[in-house]
């Protein structure tokens, strides 16, 4: 994360017309608020653009814009920033444009605060009573993995991964989006508007991919691990290989978050938590949990080299391909886990299209994503599997993974496990979660800001 003082110094030194902040993970949101406050304190009047995967128009309007009297505008993606910048830099248009934005953001703030009043939540104890319940004694017993502990994969064969690449996000990088029925790959090539450009970019990608693999310019490394595991309410305790869980101390604990937003009165849906998919300690049923971390190395060095040659196209291309290869690595490895490493689905026969549609058994949720929005759970993963030493994948101060072309997550084998979104949660769960994690409520609120069902101010 680039420090605030460095950003502002560069903006002033270079007499910037506009400052742009991009955030990929939750801690970036607090940093953006801090930057806006500092700009106001220093009486800077440069327009501030907000973007990135973790940002939203609502968060910008509610949390950032009120801290800064100059224009603060959320930009959905890079292509939209051109229009915004042209309006902000046009002396005849900028004042009227800023007034429109201020009015729009005031409406968003009012709608947000009204929605907070209208939302209803179960208490945490009620949500737990209405959790997803599995009859563990009547279900087939959990399958024991073929090994316990970790296994490292050095210099993984990139050619094995190419067939698993999901190309749709690749085209999204280039802002190439076909219209129905030509949104998916390879139908995008038939789209009247972007089809030809998509073909060209895809051909360039194939050529670069061939060179990257042939000349070993990129390398893939990863680690997989499995441990005995039991759930205790919303937490999952992991144990040493030879331990008896009922009599042993856990070697690690993954903390879960449970859905609390009240569902429709006619709904029979459960209030899910990831711990629901692991056999409870009191059941006497032995269960297991897995984890993985994979990455594509060499991407950032190549990207910088292309930038130095003023070849922005190739710089973006290699980053896009690195991200796709890392995701493909996660997909291919999960298939191996199901069929041979954990082997709970030895006879699985799915094609790549089936994998895209999540038709496999089990799940691989990641910290920082909807089923467990807390990025700090990665710290437990990294310590348990010694991920940085085994693979070279490290966690930054904001708990993003480095290199950026990296994917990590947990493996659940239960056939009833599924992906879900925790959604907004109330303060009683935040307080309970802080106690379980031995963190302050304020620190938990920082990490879970986007899912708080209440205003902290």
JSON list of C-alpha atoms in Angstrom, two decimals, residues 82-259:
[
{"chain": "A", "resi": 82, "resn": "UNK", "atom": "CA", "xyz": [-11.84, 9.44, -19.26]},
{"chain": "A", "resi": 83, "resn": "UNK", "atom": "CA", "xyz": [-15.31, 11.01, -19.27]},
{"chain": "A", "resi": 84, "resn": "UNK", "atom": "CA", "xyz": [-15.06, 12.02, -15.61]},
{"chain": "A", "resi": 85, "resn": "UNK", "atom": "CA", "xyz": [-11.63, 13.59, -16.06]},
{"chain": "A", "resi": 86, "resn": "UNK", "atom": "CA", "xyz": [-12.70, 15.55, -19.13]},
{"chain": "A", "resi": 87, "resn": "UNK", "atom": "CA", "xyz": [-15.64, 17.02, -17.17]},
{"chain": "A", "resi": 88, "resn": "UNK", "atom": "CA", "xyz": [-13.48, 17.91, -14.17]},
{"chain": "A", "resi": 89, "resn": "UNK", "atom": "CA", "xyz": [-10.85, 19.60, -16.32]},
{"chain": "A", "resi": 90, "resn": "UNK", "atom": "CA", "xyz": [-13.29, 21.62, -18.45]},
{"chain": "A", "resi": 91, "resn": "UNK", "atom": "CA", "xyz": [-13.54, 25.11, -16.94]},
{"chain": "A", "resi": 92, "resn": "UNK", "atom": "CA", "xyz": [-17.03, 25.54, -18.40]},
{"chain": "A", "resi": 93, "resn": "UNK", "atom": "CA", "xyz": [-18.39, 22.26, -17.06]},
{"chain": "A", "resi": 94, "resn": "UNK", "atom": "CA", "xyz": [-16.57, 21.36, -13.85]},
{"chain": "A", "resi": 95, "resn": "UNK", "atom": "CA", "xyz": [-18.60, 23.43, -11.34]},
{"chain": "A", "resi": 96, "resn": "UNK", "atom": "CA", "xyz": [-21.96, 22.23, -12.63]},
{"chain": "A", "resi": 97, "resn": "UNK", "atom": "CA", "xyz": [-20.65, 18.65, -12.81]},
{"chain": "A", "resi": 98, "resn": "UNK", "atom": "CA", "xyz": [-19.40, 18.80, -9.21]},
{"chain": "A", "resi": 99, "resn": "UNK", "atom": "CA", "xyz": [-22.78, 20.13, -8.03]},
{"chain": "A", "resi": 100, "resn": "UNK", "atom": "CA", "xyz": [-24.54, 17.22, -9.74]},
{"chain": "A", "resi": 101, "resn": "UNK", "atom": "CA", "xyz": [-22.18, 14.75, -8.06]},
{"chain": "A", "resi": 102, "resn": "UNK", "atom": "CA", "xyz": [-22.73, 16.36, -4.65]},
{"chain": "A", "resi": 103, "resn": "UNK", "atom": "CA", "xyz": [-26.52, 16.13, -5.04]},
{"chain": "A", "resi": 104, "resn": "UNK", "atom": "CA", "xyz": [-26.31, 12.53, -6.24]},
{"chain": "A", "resi": 105, "resn": "UNK", "atom": "CA", "xyz": [-24.05, 11.53, -3.34]},
{"chain": "A", "resi": 106, "resn": "UNK", "atom": "CA", "xyz": [-26.33, 13.24, -0.82]},
{"chain": "A", "resi": 107, "resn": "UNK", "atom": "CA", "xyz": [-29.22, 11.13, -2.14]},
{"chain": "A", "resi": 108, "resn": "UNK", "atom": "CA", "xyz": [-27.05, 8.00, -1.84]},
{"chain": "A", "resi": 109, "resn": "UNK", "atom": "CA", "xyz": [-26.18, 8.89, 1.76]},
{"chain": "A", "resi": 110, "resn": "UNK", "atom": "CA", "xyz": [-29.82, 9.39, 2.70]},
{"chain": "A", "resi": 111, "resn": "UNK", "atom": "CA", "xyz": [-30.83, 6.11, 1.05]},
{"chain": "A", "resi": 112, "resn": "UNK", "atom": "CA", "xyz": [-28.00, 4.34, 2.87]},
{"chain": "A", "resi": 113, "resn": "UNK", "atom": "CA", "xyz": [-28.99, 5.64, 6.30]},
{"chain": "A", "resi": 114, "resn": "UNK", "atom": "CA", "xyz": [-32.66, 4.81, 5.65]},
{"chain": "A", "resi": 115, "resn": "UNK", "atom": "CA", "xyz": [-31.71, 1.27, 4.64]},
{"chain": "A", "resi": 116, "resn": "UNK", "atom": "CA", "xyz": [-29.79, 0.83, 7.92]},
{"chain": "A", "resi": 117, "resn": "UNK", "atom": "CA", "xyz": [-32.97, 1.68, 9.83]},
{"chain": "A", "resi": 118, "resn": "UNK", "atom": "CA", "xyz": [-35.02, -0.78, 7.78]},
{"chain": "A", "resi": 119, "resn": "UNK", "atom": "CA", "xyz": [-32.66, -3.77, 7.98]},
{"chain": "A", "resi": 120, "resn": "UNK", "atom": "CA", "xyz": [-33.50, -6.45, 10.50]},
{"chain": "A", "resi": 121, "resn": "UNK", "atom": "CA", "xyz": [-31.09, -8.99, 11.94]},
{"chain": "A", "resi": 122, "resn": "UNK", "atom": "CA", "xyz": [-31.33, -12.14, 13.98]},
{"chain": "A", "resi": 123, "resn": "UNK", "atom": "CA", "xyz": [-29.27, -12.13, 17.14]},
{"chain": "A", "resi": 124, "resn": "UNK", "atom": "CA", "xyz": [-26.13, -14.23, 16.79]},
{"chain": "A", "resi": 125, "resn": "UNK", "atom": "CA", "xyz": [-27.59, -16.92, 19.05]},
{"chain": "A", "resi": 126, "resn": "UNK", "atom": "CA", "xyz": [-30.76, -17.05, 16.91]},
{"chain": "A", "resi": 127, "resn": "UNK", "atom": "CA", "xyz": [-28.69, -17.24, 13.71]},
{"chain": "A", "resi": 128, "resn": "UNK", "atom": "CA", "xyz": [-26.69, -20.14, 15.18]},
{"chain": "A", "resi": 129, "resn": "UNK", "atom": "CA", "xyz": [-29.88, -22.00, 16.08]},
{"chain": "A", "resi": 130, "resn": "UNK", "atom": "CA", "xyz": [-31.01, -21.53, 12.48]},
{"chain": "A", "resi": 131, "resn": "UNK", "atom": "CA", "xyz": [-27.67, -22.53, 10.98]},
{"chain": "A", "resi": 132, "resn": "UNK", "atom": "CA", "xyz": [-27.19, -25.22, 8.34]},
{"chain": "A", "resi": 133, "resn": "UNK", "atom": "CA", "xyz": [-27.49, -28.54, 10.16]},
{"chain": "A", "resi": 134, "resn": "UNK", "atom": "CA", "xyz": [-26.08, -31.82, 8.85]},
{"chain": "A", "resi": 135, "resn": "UNK", "atom": "CA", "xyz": [-27.00, -35.17, 10.40]},
{"chain": "A", "resi": 136, "resn": "UNK", "atom": "CA", "xyz": [-23.40, -36.31, 10.69]},
{"chain": "A", "resi": 137, "resn": "UNK", "atom": "CA", "xyz": [-24.22, -39.74, 12.09]},
{"chain": "A", "resi": 138, "resn": "UNK", "atom": "CA", "xyz": [-26.41, -40.70, 9.13]},
{"chain": "A", "resi": 139, "resn": "UNK", "atom": "CA", "xyz": [-24.16, -39.18, 6.45]},
{"chain": "A", "resi": 140, "resn": "UNK", "atom": "CA", "xyz": [-21.30, -41.16, 4.85]},
{"chain": "A", "resi": 141, "resn": "UNK", "atom": "CA", "xyz": [-18.19, -40.60, 7.03]},
{"chain": "A", "resi": 142, "resn": "UNK", "atom": "CA", "xyz": [-15.78, -37.88, 5.85]},
{"chain": "A", "resi": 143, "resn": "UNK", "atom": "CA", "xyz": [-13.00, -39.18, 3.61]},
{"chain": "A", "resi": 144, "resn": "UNK", "atom": "CA", "xyz": [-9.49, -39.01, 5.05]},
{"chain": "A", "resi": 145, "resn": "UNK", "atom": "CA", "xyz": [-7.01, -37.29, 2.68]},
{"chain": "A", "resi": 146, "resn": "UNK", "atom": "CA", "xyz": [-4.23, -39.42, 1.17]},
{"chain": "A", "resi": 147, "resn": "UNK", "atom": "CA", "xyz": [-1.75, -37.48, 3.31]},
{"chain": "A", "resi": 148, "resn": "UNK", "atom": "CA", "xyz": [-1.84, -35.08, 6.26]},
{"chain": "A", "resi": 149, "resn": "UNK", "atom": "CA", "xyz": [0.34, -32.01, 6.56]},
{"chain": "A", "resi": 150, "resn": "UNK", "atom": "CA", "xyz": [1.64, -30.10, 3.54]},
{"chain": "A", "resi": 151, "resn": "UNK", "atom": "CA", "xyz": [2.87, -30.90, 0.06]},
{"chain": "A", "resi": 152, "resn": "UNK", "atom": "CA", "xyz": [4.77, -28.33, -1.99]},
{"chain": "A", "resi": 153, "resn": "UNK", "atom": "CA", "xyz": [4.61, -28.08, -5.79]},
{"chain": "A", "resi": 154, "resn": "UNK", "atom": "CA", "xyz": [7.75, -26.56, -7.28]},
{"chain": "A", "resi": 155, "resn": "UNK", "atom": "CA", "xyz": [7.89, -25.33, -10.86]},
{"chain": "A", "resi": 156, "resn": "UNK", "atom": "CA", "xyz": [4.42, -26.62, -11.75]},
{"chain": "A", "resi": 157, "resn": "UNK", "atom": "CA", "xyz": [3.91, -27.44, -15.43]},
{"chain": "A", "resi": 158, "resn": "UNK", "atom": "CA", "xyz": [2.28, -24.35, -16.95]},
{"chain": "A", "resi": 159, "resn": "UNK", "atom": "CA", "xyz": [1.19, -26.26, -20.04]},
{"chain": "A", "resi": 160, "resn": "UNK", "atom": "CA", "xyz": [-1.12, -28.34, -17.85]},
{"chain": "A", "resi": 161, "resn": "UNK", "atom": "CA", "xyz": [-2.85, -25.13, -16.77]},
{"chain": "A", "resi": 162, "resn": "UNK", "atom": "CA", "xyz": [-3.63, -23.57, -20.15]},
{"chain": "A", "resi": 163, "resn": "UNK", "atom": "CA", "xyz": [-6.74, -25.71, -20.70]},
{"chain": "A", "resi": 164, "resn": "UNK", "atom": "CA", "xyz": [-8.12, -24.50, -17.35]},
{"chain": "A", "resi": 165, "resn": "UNK", "atom": "CA", "xyz": [-7.87, -20.78, -18.16]},
{"chain": "A", "resi": 166, "resn": "UNK", "atom": "CA", "xyz": [-11.13, -18.87, -17.83]},
{"chain": "A", "resi": 167, "resn": "UNK", "atom": "CA", "xyz": [-10.88, -16.30, -20.61]},
{"chain": "A", "resi": 168, "resn": "UNK", "atom": "CA", "xyz": [-13.87, -14.12, -19.74]},
{"chain": "A", "resi": 169, "resn": "UNK", "atom": "CA", "xyz": [-12.05, -12.15, -16.98]},
{"chain": "A", "resi": 170, "resn": "UNK", "atom": "CA", "xyz": [-9.15, -11.74, -19.43]},
{"chain": "A", "resi": 171, "resn": "UNK", "atom": "CA", "xyz": [-11.42, -9.88, -21.86]},
{"chain": "A", "resi": 172, "resn": "UNK", "atom": "CA", "xyz": [-12.81, -7.84, -18.96]},
{"chain": "A", "resi": 173, "resn": "UNK", "atom": "CA", "xyz": [-9.28, -6.49, -18.38]},
{"chain": "A", "resi": 174, "resn": "UNK", "atom": "CA", "xyz": [-9.42, -5.04, -21.90]},
{"chain": "A", "resi": 175, "resn": "UNK", "atom": "CA", "xyz": [-12.97, -3.71, -21.40]},
{"chain": "A", "resi": 176, "resn": "UNK", "atom": "CA", "xyz": [-14.17, -6.11, -24.10]},
{"chain": "A", "resi": 177, "resn": "UNK", "atom": "CA", "xyz": [-17.68, -7.23, -23.21]},
{"chain": "A", "resi": 178, "resn": "UNK", "atom": "CA", "xyz": [-19.93, -8.86, -25.75]},
{"chain": "A", "resi": 179, "resn": "UNK", "atom": "CA", "xyz": [-23.69, -8.44, -25.67]},
{"chain": "A", "resi": 180, "resn": "UNK", "atom": "CA", "xyz": [-26.06, -11.34, -25.11]},
{"chain": "A", "resi": 181, "resn": "UNK", "atom": "CA", "xyz": [-25.85, -14.03, -26.49]},
{"chain": "A", "resi": 182, "resn": "UNK", "atom": "CA", "xyz": [-22.16, -13.34, -27.17]},
{"chain": "A", "resi": 183, "resn": "UNK", "atom": "CA", "xyz": [-20.90, -12.56, -23.66]},
{"chain": "A", "resi": 184, "resn": "UNK", "atom": "CA", "xyz": [-18.99, -15.76, -22.95]},
{"chain": "A", "resi": 185, "resn": "UNK", "atom": "CA", "xyz": [-15.83, -17.19, -24.50]},
{"chain": "A", "resi": 186, "resn": "UNK", "atom": "CA", "xyz": [-15.57, -18.06, -27.39]},
{"chain": "A", "resi": 187, "resn": "UNK", "atom": "CA", "xyz": [-18.93, -16.54, -28.38]},
{"chain": "A", "resi": 188, "resn": "UNK", "atom": "CA", "xyz": [-17.47, -13.08, -27.79]},
{"chain": "A", "resi": 189, "resn": "UNK", "atom": "CA", "xyz": [-15.69, -13.45, -31.14]},
{"chain": "A", "resi": 190, "resn": "UNK", "atom": "CA", "xyz": [-19.10, -13.32, -32.86]},
{"chain": "A", "resi": 191, "resn": "UNK", "atom": "CA", "xyz": [-20.09, -10.04, -31.23]},
{"chain": "A", "resi": 192, "resn": "UNK", "atom": "CA", "xyz": [-20.61, -7.28, -33.81]},
{"chain": "A", "resi": 193, "resn": "UNK", "atom": "CA", "xyz": [-19.10, -4.56, -31.63]},
{"chain": "A", "resi": 194, "resn": "UNK", "atom": "CA", "xyz": [-16.10, -6.15, -29.89]},
{"chain": "A", "resi": 195, "resn": "UNK", "atom": "CA", "xyz": [-15.69, -9.47, -31.71]},
{"chain": "A", "resi": 196, "resn": "UNK", "atom": "CA", "xyz": [-12.84, -8.50, -34.02]},
{"chain": "A", "resi": 197, "resn": "UNK", "atom": "CA", "xyz": [-10.89, -6.71, -31.30]},
{"chain": "A", "resi": 198, "resn": "UNK", "atom": "CA", "xyz": [-11.41, -9.68, -28.97]},
{"chain": "A", "resi": 199, "resn": "UNK", "atom": "CA", "xyz": [-9.98, -12.03, -31.62]},
{"chain": "A", "resi": 200, "resn": "UNK", "atom": "CA", "xyz": [-6.90, -9.86, -32.03]},
{"chain": "A", "resi": 201, "resn": "UNK", "atom": "CA", "xyz": [-6.24, -9.58, -28.30]},
{"chain": "A", "resi": 202, "resn": "UNK", "atom": "CA", "xyz": [-6.77, -13.32, -27.88]},
{"chain": "A", "resi": 203, "resn": "UNK", "atom": "CA", "xyz": [-4.32, -14.14, -30.68]},
{"chain": "A", "resi": 204, "resn": "UNK", "atom": "CA", "xyz": [-1.75, -11.82, -29.10]},
{"chain": "A", "resi": 205, "resn": "UNK", "atom": "CA", "xyz": [-2.33, -13.57, -25.78]},
{"chain": "A", "resi": 206, "resn": "UNK", "atom": "CA", "xyz": [-1.76, -16.99, -27.33]},
{"chain": "A", "resi": 207, "resn": "UNK", "atom": "CA", "xyz": [1.49, -15.83, -28.91]},
{"chain": "A", "resi": 208, "resn": "UNK", "atom": "CA", "xyz": [2.75, -14.32, -25.66]},
{"chain": "A", "resi": 209, "resn": "UNK", "atom": "CA", "xyz": [1.65, -17.37, -23.67]},
{"chain": "A", "resi": 210, "resn": "UNK", "atom": "CA", "xyz": [3.66, -19.64, -25.96]},
{"chain": "A", "resi": 211, "resn": "UNK", "atom": "CA", "xyz": [6.79, -17.53, -25.48]},
{"chain": "A", "resi": 212, "resn": "UNK", "atom": "CA", "xyz": [6.32, -17.24, -21.71]},
{"chain": "A", "resi": 213, "resn": "UNK", "atom": "CA", "xyz": [6.01, -21.00, -21.33]},
{"chain": "A", "resi": 214, "resn": "UNK", "atom": "CA", "xyz": [8.63, -22.04, -23.90]},
{"chain": "A", "resi": 215, "resn": "UNK", "atom": "CA", "xyz": [11.26, -19.68, -22.53]},
{"chain": "A", "resi": 216, "resn": "UNK", "atom": "CA", "xyz": [10.31, -20.37, -18.89]},
{"chain": "A", "resi": 217, "resn": "UNK", "atom": "CA", "xyz": [9.80, -16.68, -18.20]},
{"chain": "A", "resi": 218, "resn": "UNK", "atom": "CA", "xyz": [7.08, -17.53, -15.67]},
{"chain": "A", "resi": 219, "resn": "UNK", "atom": "CA", "xyz": [7.08, -20.18, -12.96]},
{"chain": "A", "resi": 220, "resn": "UNK", "atom": "CA", "xyz": [4.23, -21.58, -10.90]},
{"chain": "A", "resi": 221, "resn": "UNK", "atom": "CA", "xyz": [4.60, -22.72, -7.29]},
{"chain": "A", "resi": 222, "resn": "UNK", "atom": "CA", "xyz": [2.11, -23.78, -4.69]},
{"chain": "A", "resi": 223, "resn": "UNK", "atom": "CA", "xyz": [1.35, -25.67, -1.51]},
{"chain": "A", "resi": 224, "resn": "UNK", "atom": "CA", "xyz": [-1.54, -27.88, -0.41]},
{"chain": "A", "resi": 225, "resn": "UNK", "atom": "CA", "xyz": [-2.21, -29.08, 3.14]},
{"chain": "A", "resi": 226, "resn": "UNK", "atom": "CA", "xyz": [-4.75, -31.20, 5.02]},
{"chain": "A", "resi": 227, "resn": "UNK", "atom": "CA", "xyz": [-5.43, -31.53, 8.76]},
{"chain": "A", "resi": 228, "resn": "UNK", "atom": "CA", "xyz": [-7.92, -33.21, 11.09]},
{"chain": "A", "resi": 229, "resn": "UNK", "atom": "CA", "xyz": [-10.63, -30.64, 11.82]},
{"chain": "A", "resi": 230, "resn": "UNK", "atom": "CA", "xyz": [-13.70, -30.23, 14.03]},
{"chain": "A", "resi": 231, "resn": "UNK", "atom": "CA", "xyz": [-16.14, -27.35, 14.36]},
{"chain": "A", "resi": 232, "resn": "UNK", "atom": "CA", "xyz": [-17.03, -25.61, 17.61]},
{"chain": "A", "resi": 233, "resn": "UNK", "atom": "CA", "xyz": [-19.95, -23.25, 16.97]},
{"chain": "A", "resi": 234, "resn": "UNK", "atom": "CA", "xyz": [-18.67, -20.82, 14.30]},
{"chain": "A", "resi": 235, "resn": "UNK", "atom": "CA", "xyz": [-15.00, -21.81, 14.53]},
{"chain": "A", "resi": 236, "resn": "UNK", "atom": "CA", "xyz": [-13.04, -24.66, 12.95]},
{"chain": "A", "resi": 237, "resn": "UNK", "atom": "CA", "xyz": [-10.29, -26.20, 15.09]},
{"chain": "A", "resi": 238, "resn": "UNK", "atom": "CA", "xyz": [-7.41, -28.01, 13.40]},
{"chain": "A", "resi": 239, "resn": "UNK", "atom": "CA", "xyz": [-5.36, -30.73, 15.11]},
{"chain": "A", "resi": 240, "resn": "UNK", "atom": "CA", "xyz": [-2.06, -32.52, 14.77]},
{"chain": "A", "resi": 241, "resn": "UNK", "atom": "CA", "xyz": [-2.11, -35.70, 12.68]},
{"chain": "A", "resi": 242, "resn": "UNK", "atom": "CA", "xyz": [-1.96, -38.13, 15.61]},
{"chain": "A", "resi": 243, "resn": "UNK", "atom": "CA", "xyz": [-4.14, -36.13, 18.02]},
{"chain": "A", "resi": 244, "resn": "UNK", "atom": "CA", "xyz": [-7.48, -37.16, 19.48]},
{"chain": "A", "resi": 245, "resn": "UNK", "atom": "CA", "xyz": [-9.49, -33.95, 18.98]},
{"chain": "A", "resi": 246, "resn": "UNK", "atom": "CA", "xyz": [-11.66, -34.38, 22.10]},
{"chain": "A", "resi": 247, "resn": "UNK", "atom": "CA", "xyz": [-8.53, -34.56, 24.28]},
{"chain": "A", "resi": 248, "resn": "UNK", "atom": "CA", "xyz": [-6.09, -32.29, 22.41]},
{"chain": "A", "resi": 249, "resn": "UNK", "atom": "CA", "xyz": [-5.46, -28.59, 22.00]},
{"chain": "A", "resi": 250, "resn": "UNK", "atom": "CA", "xyz": [-5.97, -27.34, 18.44]},
{"chain": "A", "resi": 251, "resn": "UNK", "atom": "CA", "xyz": [-2.85, -26.31, 16.49]},
{"chain": "A", "resi": 252, "resn": "UNK", "atom": "CA", "xyz": [-4.83, -23.64, 14.63]},
{"chain": "A", "resi": 253, "resn": "UNK", "atom": "CA", "xyz": [-8.32, -22.16, 14.54]},
{"chain": "A", "resi": 254, "resn": "UNK", "atom": "CA", "xyz": [-10.20, -20.66, 11.61]},
{"chain": "A", "resi": 255, "resn": "UNK", "atom": "CA", "xyz": [-12.90, -18.24, 12.73]},
{"chain": "A", "resi": 256, "resn": "UNK", "atom": "CA", "xyz": [-16.16, -18.10, 10.81]},
{"chain": "A", "resi": 257, "resn": "UNK", "atom": "CA", "xyz": [-18.80, -15.44, 10.26]},
{"chain": "A", "resi": 258, "resn": "UNK", "atom": "CA", "xyz": [-22.49, -16.30, 10.13]},
{"chain": "A", "resi": 259, "resn": "UNK", "atom": "CA", "xyz": [-25.31, -14.81, 8.09]}
]
